[in-house]
Amino acid sequence: MPLRLEIKKKLSARSDRVKCVDLHPHEPWVLSALYSGNIFLWEIETSSLIKSWEVCELPVRSCKFIARRSQFICASDDMRLRVYNYNTMEKIKDLEAHADYIRFVEIHPIMPYILSSSDDMSMKLWNWEQNWECASTFEGHAHYVMMCKFNPKDTNTFASASLDRTIKASYANVWGLGAQQPHFSLEGHDRGVNCLDYYPGGDKPYLLTGADDKTIKIWDYQTKACIQTLEGHSNNVCSVLFHPRLPVLVSASEDGTVRIWHATTYRAETTLNYGLERAWSIAAAKESNGLAIGYDEGTILIKLGHDAPVASLDTHTGKLVWANNNDIQSASLKGLTADFLDGEKLSLAVKDMGSCEIFPQVVQHNCNGRFLVVCGDGEYIIYTSQALRNKAFGQALDFAWSAVGTGDFAIRESLSRVKIFKNFKEHRIIKAPMSSSEGLFGGACLAVRGPDCICFFDWDEGAFLCKIDVLPSAVYWNDTKELVLLVCEDLAFVLKYEKDAVDNAISEGAVSPEVGVPGAFEPEHEISGKVEKGQWVGDCFVFSNGAGRLNYFVGGNTMTLAHLDQQSTGPLFMLGYLPKEDKVYFMDRSRNVVSYRALLAVLQYQTAVVRRDFDSANTLLPAIPESEHSSVARFLEAQGYKDVALQVSKDIDHQFDLALELGRLDIATSLLDDAPANSKDTTESTTRWKRLGDLALASCDMALAERCATNSKDLAGLLMLYTATGDRFGVLKLAEDAVAQGKLNIAFVSFFILGEVEKCFELLIDTDRIPEATLLARTYLPSHISRSVSLWREDLKQVSERAAAALADPAEYPNLFPDIDWALKVEDVFKQNRSKVVPASEYPTAKEDLDLDLIALVKEQHNTSSKPHLEPVGHDMPEAPSAEVLVDRSQLNQIPSAQAGDKIVVSHVTESRPVDGVNSGPEFSMTDEADAILNDDFGDDDDW
């Protein structure tokens, strides 16, 4: 069966001819060396060019990251080596290295060495710790040296490929460091050798080469034998490599194709052609499945398969098993996490279990952990989990364990054929009601995925149960086999499995081959967002999502347990949850294991609440640490149990919010009273008192509302409260407090309500609101008009003398203030009676008094009595009508008492001329400037 590798293009960057590419071992970067003399640094995730360097005007044929120094080195046709810091873009070193074009540079994996090969038929070893001195020169080839590579199995040796058709090699060493001559040569290519690569594992002494004879050869450099010759390219082979993570070898050719070959069977798996002309270079990194390719017209990066480690965690025993290439390794996680913080790398005691005959792409324990299946290359092998003894094997496109038997499983043998095995023996063959099957999932029911749906079958009878029109990538069943979760691309569905109805239908023979069992699955909830991997714990589903968070879903609500630290380790892949350890375990691409805390008691409590098993929930609550009570309370609130949440929560903010929602004013008040002294004057405390006061008003608790407004310094609220309740003393105290706090608007309104117009007048004077004070006096305090006009004149003189002279004083011009004497008498009567209170019960009759003409009323009483007497009306302070001060020019002839020397305020005089009918009098005028000033003085201002 073919090796199934999903291939995705992650980066496609157009540029000039790319002669060499390299992948950073840790960062998502691709380095490209261009024939035009430039170096480009590409960001894989965003497909963007993040940095570039103009190296020289001649081709740059090789570039390599020196990751441990945050540098890269490049070799160009001007025979020079250059070293740059890729963070600062600074040039670190520039040296002349060879007498001809430099074809390739290689970085020693451990030592501070750089090896360069050149058309001058030599190779040189450079030591960066010795100021880049040339430590050795190696000669022996009879033509251009196209490439050189260090042996990962023995880093003291290296190999070289030349156009003289040879690869220099030996039994123990390949161009041993310190030796000036090669030990021997491998000969077999018919034309020049362009490239080579070592097998990355330690189990095979293999060397891979590509040449101008259009072939790829695999050599055993210990026996000097050619193991295999691969043919298929139609032009020169420019680059070859063994992939460091996958069982494939890759070749790039001038025919424009990149071919992927199986590293064990040597069969051709895939041929890639992206239409970018000749392919010159390929590169891979140890910690990823990426493959970078350099073409005539740009750079491509593809992803082969998936980055997730091939691993399985047995949640019963805590045993972790994973694949390291073909090797199977294990470690126990029990008791390891007590001394480790969340996200901290665990120290594992790794045990080698043995080597697998196939390359593992899936490793999975069965339901009780006794057996382990390894799938890959279209085959499966079932081992005992303890000793890795072979139990069963076969060919299959997919494999799935059953959750109802220790030795029950199913395989997808072909697109239309699925077999069920019971106790490792073939039990039944089922044919899915779909054109072809594309996937297989185990659990309480067997699930077969088709092109546009998923179908469920019974394990025992193979009966068709239900068809659901979704395409899940994973299926998870809970322990009770009542809930199943279908993971789709950006959404997950929780279904309830009606097992009793299914069993009854099967026993009665009432299963329809077309419809299945109606109501076998009922939708319960949806989880929005991407679910990477998860596990049921009771009725809680713990999972990692696409945003780097560890969440759990229960009762229709998703909550976050932890934010995964993926900056330093790269993506984390969830292994599973161990209830006895209260930990969720993750593994990164380098097979490092970390853990995050998730308390089983919390998950069990929430499961009991969802099931409405409150007796069990109350039993579990004492086992939950108080530090987790607040999160439990928020869950209870989301489930609608706010009264219980109020009792459980330890978060003061949450308790206060719950008390308000439940209308528990006493608890909310107690929480605010018990707050620390240093937090009582904060904005947060003020806001809480206001919220409580609003609720107290809604509940008609006026005493509490007053206290809340006082504590929150809500003077406007107190004003509303006192006026609504008729609290005269409260308004008086409020006015005094408002003055002390500088809240003069509140103070003014309070004094005005009390009838203390003198204090209102003084407030306006004290705050330099003299025009407003004058208008107030004109309306309510005629006895203060002269004082305010005098102050106004003095203030206005600073702006305009003429405007100040236009202001009239009743003491000087009484003729301009009709009934001023009567207004003074009304003021006296008002002052004598303002302390009297009219009860609210008299409003129906007293409201008519608001429209009385007080001056006319005083005149009438004066005519009927020698002593004026005015009874108070419906308000403490009756409004007095205001006299008109400004007159229009058209009214000047109608002023009967105008005398020579009098000043009259004219509102619309635009030119200087004598007043009609007043021959000896002065001229009356007001300039536009004065008019503007007066308008400005009478303008509104809310800042006082």
PDB file of N, CA and C in Angstrom, residues 311-321 331-334 363-372 385-386 535 575-579 581 585:
ATOM      1  N   ALA A 311       1.849   9.424  18.938  1.00  0.00           N
ATOM      2  CA  ALA A 311       1.917   9.014  20.342  1.00  0.00           C
ATOM      3  C   ALA A 311       0.529   8.644  20.838  1.00  0.00           C
ATOM      4  N   SER A 312       0.492   7.874  21.928  1.00  0.00           N
ATOM      5  CA  SER A 312      -0.766   7.475  22.552  1.00  0.00           C
ATOM      6  C   SER A 312      -0.554   7.376  24.058  1.00  0.00           C
ATOM      7  N   LEU A 313      -1.509   7.904  24.814  1.00  0.00           N
ATOM      8  CA  LEU A 313      -1.464   7.850  26.279  1.00  0.00           C
ATOM      9  C   LEU A 313      -2.578   6.947  26.781  1.00  0.00           C
ATOM     10  N   ASP A 314      -2.206   5.917  27.515  1.00  0.00           N
ATOM     11  CA  ASP A 314      -3.182   5.040  28.154  1.00  0.00           C
ATOM     12  C   ASP A 314      -3.649   5.718  29.441  1.00  0.00           C
ATOM     13  N   THR A 315      -4.897   6.178  29.462  1.00  0.00           N
ATOM     14  CA  THR A 315      -5.407   6.937  30.608  1.00  0.00           C
ATOM     15  C   THR A 315      -5.683   6.049  31.817  1.00  0.00           C
ATOM     16  N   HIS A 316      -5.617   4.739  31.660  1.00  0.00           N
ATOM     17  CA  HIS A 316      -5.814   3.844  32.799  1.00  0.00           C
ATOM     18  C   HIS A 316      -4.514   3.655  33.583  1.00  0.00           C
ATOM     19  N   THR A 317      -3.424   3.449  32.874  1.00  0.00           N
ATOM     20  CA  THR A 317      -2.148   3.154  33.533  1.00  0.00           C
ATOM     21  C   THR A 317      -1.189   4.343  33.548  1.00  0.00           C
ATOM     22  N   GLY A 318      -1.467   5.373  32.748  1.00  0.00           N
ATOM     23  CA  GLY A 318      -0.556   6.513  32.669  1.00  0.00           C
ATOM     24  C   GLY A 318       0.668   6.242  31.832  1.00  0.00           C
ATOM     25  N   LYS A 319       0.630   5.196  31.008  1.00  0.00           N
ATOM     26  CA  LYS A 319       1.785   4.858  30.169  1.00  0.00           C
ATOM     27  C   LYS A 319       1.675   5.591  28.840  1.00  0.00           C
ATOM     28  N   LEU A 320       2.758   6.271  28.489  1.00  0.00           N
ATOM     29  CA  LEU A 320       2.824   7.010  27.231  1.00  0.00           C
ATOM     30  C   LEU A 320       3.720   6.252  26.262  1.00  0.00           C
ATOM     31  N   VAL A 321       3.215   6.056  25.035  1.00  0.00           N
ATOM     32  CA  VAL A 321       3.968   5.360  23.993  1.00  0.00           C
ATOM     33  C   VAL A 321       4.030   6.269  22.781  1.00  0.00           C
ATOM     34  N   ALA A 331       7.179   5.761  28.266  1.00  0.00           N
ATOM     35  CA  ALA A 331       7.517   6.354  29.564  1.00  0.00           C
ATOM     36  C   ALA A 331       6.251   6.382  30.403  1.00  0.00           C
ATOM     37  N   SER A 332       6.411   6.331  31.697  1.00  0.00           N
ATOM     38  CA  SER A 332       5.274   6.400  32.617  1.00  0.00           C
ATOM     39  C   SER A 332       5.132   7.836  33.132  1.00  0.00           C
ATOM     40  N   LEU A 333       3.899   8.320  33.113  1.00  0.00           N
ATOM     41  CA  LEU A 333       3.625   9.677  33.585  1.00  0.00           C
ATOM     42  C   LEU A 333       3.073   9.694  35.008  1.00  0.00           C
ATOM     43  N   LYS A 334       2.874   8.563  35.600  1.00  0.00           N
ATOM     44  CA  LYS A 334       2.302   8.516  36.948  1.00  0.00           C
ATOM     45  C   LYS A 334       3.281   9.093  37.962  1.00  0.00           C
ATOM     46  N   VAL A 363      -0.354   5.609  16.342  1.00  0.00           N
ATOM     47  CA  VAL A 363      -0.160   4.712  17.480  1.00  0.00           C
ATOM     48  C   VAL A 363      -1.337   4.938  18.415  1.00  0.00           C
ATOM     49  N   GLN A 364      -2.035   3.844  18.784  1.00  0.00           N
ATOM     50  CA  GLN A 364      -3.253   4.027  19.580  1.00  0.00           C
ATOM     51  C   GLN A 364      -3.501   2.819  20.472  1.00  0.00           C
ATOM     52  N   HIS A 365      -3.778   3.101  21.772  1.00  0.00           N
ATOM     53  CA  HIS A 365      -4.158   2.041  22.706  1.00  0.00           C
ATOM     54  C   HIS A 365      -5.625   1.658  22.488  1.00  0.00           C
ATOM     55  N   ASN A 366      -5.969   0.429  22.896  1.00  0.00           N
ATOM     56  CA  ASN A 366      -7.378   0.052  22.852  1.00  0.00           C
ATOM     57  C   ASN A 366      -8.078   0.555  24.107  1.00  0.00           C
ATOM     58  N   CYS A 367      -9.342   0.177  24.305  1.00  0.00           N
ATOM     59  CA  CYS A 367     -10.162   0.792  25.350  1.00  0.00           C
ATOM     60  C   CYS A 367      -9.640   0.533  26.759  1.00  0.00           C
ATOM     61  N   ASN A 368      -9.002  -0.605  27.019  1.00  0.00           N
ATOM     62  CA  ASN A 368      -8.498  -0.873  28.370  1.00  0.00           C
ATOM     63  C   ASN A 368      -6.981  -0.801  28.463  1.00  0.00           C
ATOM     64  N   GLY A 369      -6.297  -0.441  27.381  1.00  0.00           N
ATOM     65  CA  GLY A 369      -4.858  -0.233  27.409  1.00  0.00           C
ATOM     66  C   GLY A 369      -4.017  -1.472  27.296  1.00  0.00           C
ATOM     67  N   ARG A 370      -4.634  -2.645  27.075  1.00  0.00           N
ATOM     68  CA  ARG A 370      -3.862  -3.888  27.015  1.00  0.00           C
ATOM     69  C   ARG A 370      -3.133  -4.037  25.687  1.00  0.00           C
ATOM     70  N   PHE A 371      -3.706  -3.441  24.620  1.00  0.00           N
ATOM     71  CA  PHE A 371      -3.125  -3.625  23.292  1.00  0.00           C
ATOM     72  C   PHE A 371      -2.824  -2.266  22.667  1.00  0.00           C
ATOM     73  N   LEU A 372      -1.913  -2.336  21.716  1.00  0.00           N
ATOM     74  CA  LEU A 372      -1.446  -1.126  21.045  1.00  0.00           C
ATOM     75  C   LEU A 372      -1.399  -1.421  19.550  1.00  0.00           C
ATOM     76  N   SER A 385       0.730  -4.131  24.790  1.00  0.00           N
ATOM     77  CA  SER A 385       1.266  -2.825  25.152  1.00  0.00           C
ATOM     78  C   SER A 385       2.444  -2.897  26.114  1.00  0.00           C
ATOM     79  N   GLN A 386       2.585  -3.987  26.840  1.00  0.00           N
ATOM     80  CA  GLN A 386       3.659  -4.062  27.818  1.00  0.00           C
ATOM     81  C   GLN A 386       4.987  -4.512  27.202  1.00  0.00           C
ATOM     82  N   GLN A 535     -10.782  14.880  25.122  1.00  0.00           N
ATOM     83  CA  GLN A 535     -11.099  13.644  25.856  1.00  0.00           C
ATOM     84  C   GLN A 535     -12.276  13.934  26.774  1.00  0.00           C
ATOM     85  N   LEU A 575      -2.205  14.940  24.532  1.00  0.00           N
ATOM     86  CA  LEU A 575      -2.094  13.489  24.647  1.00  0.00           C
ATOM     87  C   LEU A 575      -3.301  12.897  25.366  1.00  0.00           C
ATOM     88  N   GLY A 576      -3.725  13.543  26.452  1.00  0.00           N
ATOM     89  CA  GLY A 576      -4.858  13.037  27.203  1.00  0.00           C
ATOM     90  C   GLY A 576      -4.841  13.544  28.630  1.00  0.00           C
ATOM     91  N   TYR A 577      -5.841  13.103  29.376  1.00  0.00           N
ATOM     92  CA  TYR A 577      -6.027  13.546  30.756  1.00  0.00           C
ATOM     93  C   TYR A 577      -5.958  12.343  31.680  1.00  0.00           C
ATOM     94  N   LEU A 578      -5.156  12.464  32.747  1.00  0.00           N
ATOM     95  CA  LEU A 578      -5.058  11.415  33.771  1.00  0.00           C
ATOM     96  C   LEU A 578      -5.809  11.880  35.015  1.00  0.00           C
ATOM     97  N   PRO A 579      -6.953  11.288  35.308  1.00  0.00           N
ATOM     98  CA  PRO A 579      -7.752  11.739  36.465  1.00  0.00           C
ATOM     99  C   PRO A 579      -7.005  11.650  37.787  1.00  0.00           C
ATOM    100  N   GLU A 581      -3.938  12.072  38.369  1.00  0.00           N
ATOM    101  CA  GLU A 581      -2.896  13.099  38.465  1.00  0.00           C
ATOM    102  C   GLU A 581      -3.467  14.506  38.395  1.00  0.00           C
ATOM    103  N   TYR A 585      -1.982  16.310  29.607  1.00  0.00           N
ATOM    104  CA  TYR A 585      -0.619  16.202  29.091  1.00  0.00           C
ATOM    105  C   TYR A 585      -0.569  16.567  27.615  1.00  0.00           C
TER     106      TYR A 585
END
